[in-house]
């Protein structure tokens, strides 16, 4: 009986050591996973920064800097405003004269619908 108890004790001790080794292996695995995740995150960040740098280079090479774009838009706006002011000053007098003609020169005449109604009424009288 004593040998059976000793064998059981040995089995329990071996089982305990195996459980400890399994726990240690799980801890190492979890630690390796965290480390791999951190390394992957660092690699992703490095790649993102590199792509961002490449994009900025491309943007500057083909589109120009933000200041260049802003300057060209400002220049185009000023040119458009100058052209509009020139057009307004060139046509201002003609517009004023035309407005005055439309307001002051009144030619009373019947509305088109009323003229049509009169024609229809006269047509009905003639047909009777």
mmCIF file of C-alpha atoms in Angstrom:
data_model
loop_
_atom_site.group_PDB
_atom_site.id
_atom_site.type_symbol
_atom_site.label_atom_id
_atom_site.label_comp_id
_atom_site.label_asym_id
_atom_site.label_seq_id
_atom_site.Cartn_x
_atom_site.Cartn_y
_atom_site.Cartn_z
ATOM 1 C CA UNK A 1 0.000 0.000 0.000
ATOM 2 C CA UNK A 2 2.849 2.291 0.798
ATOM 3 C CA UNK A 3 4.268 1.814 -2.662
ATOM 4 C CA UNK A 4 0.932 2.737 -4.186
ATOM 5 C CA UNK A 5 0.799 5.893 -2.100
ATOM 6 C CA UNK A 6 4.330 6.772 -3.125
ATOM 7 C CA UNK A 7 3.406 6.159 -6.771
ATOM 8 C CA UNK A 8 0.319 8.338 -6.423
ATOM 9 C CA UNK A 9 2.427 11.035 -4.770
ATOM 10 C CA UNK A 10 4.900 10.847 -7.631
ATOM 11 C CA UNK A 11 2.077 11.090 -10.164
ATOM 12 C CA UNK A 12 0.579 14.083 -8.353
ATOM 13 C CA UNK A 13 3.978 15.783 -8.170
ATOM 14 C CA UNK A 14 4.574 15.080 -11.881
ATOM 15 C CA UNK A 15 1.105 16.416 -12.692
ATOM 16 C CA UNK A 16 1.828 19.550 -10.659
ATOM 17 C CA UNK A 17 5.162 20.083 -12.452
ATOM 18 C CA UNK A 18 3.431 19.546 -15.802
ATOM 19 C CA UNK A 19 0.731 22.075 -14.893
ATOM 20 C CA UNK A 20 3.422 24.593 -13.890
ATOM 21 C CA UNK A 21 5.278 24.022 -17.176
ATOM 22 C CA UNK A 22 2.013 24.455 -19.102
ATOM 23 C CA UNK A 23 1.272 27.705 -17.237
ATOM 24 C CA UNK A 24 4.807 28.966 -17.893
ATOM 25 C CA UNK A 25 4.451 28.035 -21.569
ATOM 26 C CA UNK A 26 1.115 29.883 -21.740
ATOM 27 C CA UNK A 27 2.697 32.933 -20.108
ATOM 28 C CA UNK A 28 5.610 32.833 -22.575
ATOM 29 C CA UNK A 29 3.160 32.428 -25.454
ATOM 30 C CA UNK A 30 1.071 35.390 -24.268
ATOM 31 C CA UNK A 31 4.235 37.453 -23.827
ATOM 32 C CA UNK A 32 5.432 36.509 -27.349
ATOM 33 C CA UNK A 33 2.010 37.442 -28.752
ATOM 34 C CA UNK A 34 2.129 40.846 -27.018
ATOM 35 C CA UNK A 35 5.672 41.384 -28.255
ATOM 36 C CA UNK A 36 4.702 40.353 -31.809
ATOM 37 C CA UNK A 37 1.711 42.687 -31.667
ATOM 38 C CA UNK A 38 3.927 45.581 -30.511
ATOM 39 C CA UNK A 39 6.461 44.840 -33.246
ATOM 40 C CA UNK A 40 3.686 44.669 -35.857
ATOM 41 C CA UNK A 41 2.239 47.949 -34.585
ATOM 42 C CA UNK A 42 5.669 49.587 -34.790
ATOM 43 C CA UNK A 43 6.132 48.238 -38.317
ATOM 44 C CA UNK A 44 2.699 49.515 -39.336
ATOM 45 C CA UNK A 45 3.490 52.958 -37.927
ATOM 46 C CA UNK A 46 6.835 52.981 -39.730
ATOM 47 C CA UNK A 47 5.130 52.025 -43.008
ATOM 48 C CA UNK A 48 2.430 54.664 -42.506
ATOM 49 C CA UNK A 49 5.020 57.376 -41.887
ATOM 50 C CA UNK A 50 6.982 56.318 -44.972
ATOM 51 C CA UNK A 51 3.857 56.398 -47.164
ATOM 52 C CA UNK A 52 2.881 59.759 -45.727
ATOM 53 C CA UNK A 53 6.352 61.119 -46.528
ATOM 54 C CA UNK A 54 6.100 59.763 -50.091
ATOM 55 C CA UNK A 55 2.681 61.343 -50.509
ATOM 56 C CA UNK A 56 3.940 64.727 -49.314
ATOM 57 C CA UNK A 57 6.843 64.516 -51.779
ATOM 58 C CA UNK A 58 4.441 63.612 -54.586
ATOM 59 C CA UNK A 59 2.084 66.403 -53.579
ATOM 60 C CA UNK A 60 4.866 68.979 -53.595
ATOM 61 C CA UNK A 61 6.279 67.696 -56.872
ATOM 62 C CA UNK A 62 3.017 67.666 -58.818
ATOM 63 C CA UNK A 63 0.602 69.931 -57.005
ATOM 64 C CA UNK A 64 2.887 72.448 -55.357
ATOM 65 C CA UNK A 65 2.787 73.559 -51.799
ATOM 66 C CA UNK A 66 -0.285 74.813 -50.003
ATOM 67 C CA UNK A 67 1.051 78.359 -50.195
ATOM 68 C CA UNK A 68 1.528 78.067 -53.984
ATOM 69 C CA UNK A 69 -2.048 76.911 -54.442
ATOM 70 C CA UNK A 70 -3.338 79.648 -52.157
ATOM 71 C CA UNK A 71 -1.338 82.273 -54.068
ATOM 72 C CA UNK A 72 -2.613 81.074 -57.447
ATOM 73 C CA UNK A 73 -6.234 81.064 -56.219
ATOM 74 C CA UNK A 74 -5.811 84.562 -54.790
ATOM 75 C CA UNK A 75 -4.274 85.766 -58.089
ATOM 76 C CA UNK A 76 -7.125 84.222 -60.137
ATOM 77 C CA UNK A 77 -9.713 85.816 -57.837
ATOM 78 C CA UNK A 78 -8.091 89.234 -58.146
ATOM 79 C CA UNK A 79 -7.963 88.897 -61.944
ATOM 80 C CA UNK A 80 -11.639 87.901 -62.058
ATOM 81 C CA UNK A 81 -12.643 90.826 -59.839
ATOM 82 C CA UNK A 82 -10.589 93.243 -61.940
ATOM 83 C CA UNK A 83 -12.226 91.932 -65.121
ATOM 84 C CA UNK A 84 -15.695 92.281 -63.564
ATOM 85 C CA UNK A 85 -14.979 95.851 -62.466
ATOM 86 C CA UNK A 86 -13.755 96.693 -65.971
ATOM 87 C CA UNK A 87 -16.893 95.179 -67.528
ATOM 88 C CA UNK A 88 -19.156 97.023 -65.078
ATOM 89 C CA UNK A 89 -17.491 100.360 -65.729
ATOM 90 C CA UNK A 90 -17.656 99.781 -69.514
ATOM 91 C CA UNK A 91 -21.374 98.917 -69.522
ATOM 92 C CA UNK A 92 -22.612 100.986 -66.593
ATOM 93 C CA UNK A 93 -23.861 103.945 -68.629
ATOM 94 C CA UNK A 94 -25.653 101.745 -71.178
ATOM 95 C CA UNK A 95 -27.454 99.852 -68.409
ATOM 96 C CA UNK A 96 -28.564 103.089 -66.714
ATOM 97 C CA UNK A 97 -29.896 104.475 -70.001
ATOM 98 C CA UNK A 98 -31.770 101.237 -70.756
ATOM 99 C CA UNK A 99 -33.303 101.134 -67.261
ATOM 100 C CA UNK A 100 -34.458 104.726 -67.583
ATOM 101 C CA UNK A 101 -35.991 103.956 -70.978
ATOM 102 C CA UNK A 102 -37.888 100.988 -69.582
ATOM 103 C CA UNK A 103 -39.149 102.958 -66.583
ATOM 104 C CA UNK A 104 -39.899 106.307 -68.220
ATOM 105 C CA UNK A 105 -41.017 105.410 -71.743
ATOM 106 C CA UNK A 106 -44.425 103.870 -71.140
ATOM 107 C CA UNK A 107 -46.356 102.449 -74.066
ATOM 108 C CA UNK A 108 -49.732 101.276 -72.795
ATOM 109 C CA UNK A 109 -51.035 98.224 -74.573
ATOM 110 C CA UNK A 110 -53.368 95.392 -73.741
ATOM 111 C CA UNK A 111 -52.036 92.247 -72.219
ATOM 112 C CA UNK A 112 -51.567 89.375 -74.637
ATOM 113 C CA UNK A 113 -54.232 87.247 -72.897
ATOM 114 C CA UNK A 114 -56.757 90.066 -73.087
ATOM 115 C CA UNK A 115 -56.024 90.543 -76.792
ATOM 116 C CA UNK A 116 -56.620 86.831 -77.374
ATOM 117 C CA UNK A 117 -59.864 86.965 -75.433
ATOM 118 C CA UNK A 118 -61.075 89.910 -77.538
ATOM 119 C CA UNK A 119 -60.201 88.040 -80.726
ATOM 120 C CA UNK A 120 -62.110 84.979 -79.516
ATOM 121 C CA UNK A 121 -65.112 87.109 -78.490
ATOM 122 C CA UNK A 122 -65.130 88.880 -81.857
ATOM 123 C CA UNK A 123 -64.851 85.532 -83.640
ATOM 124 C CA UNK A 124 -67.899 84.244 -81.727
ATOM 125 C CA UNK A 125 -69.918 87.380 -82.576
ATOM 126 C CA UNK A 126 -69.066 87.115 -86.260
ATOM 127 C CA UNK A 127 -69.980 83.441 -86.412
ATOM 128 C CA UNK A 128 -73.424 84.085 -84.899
#
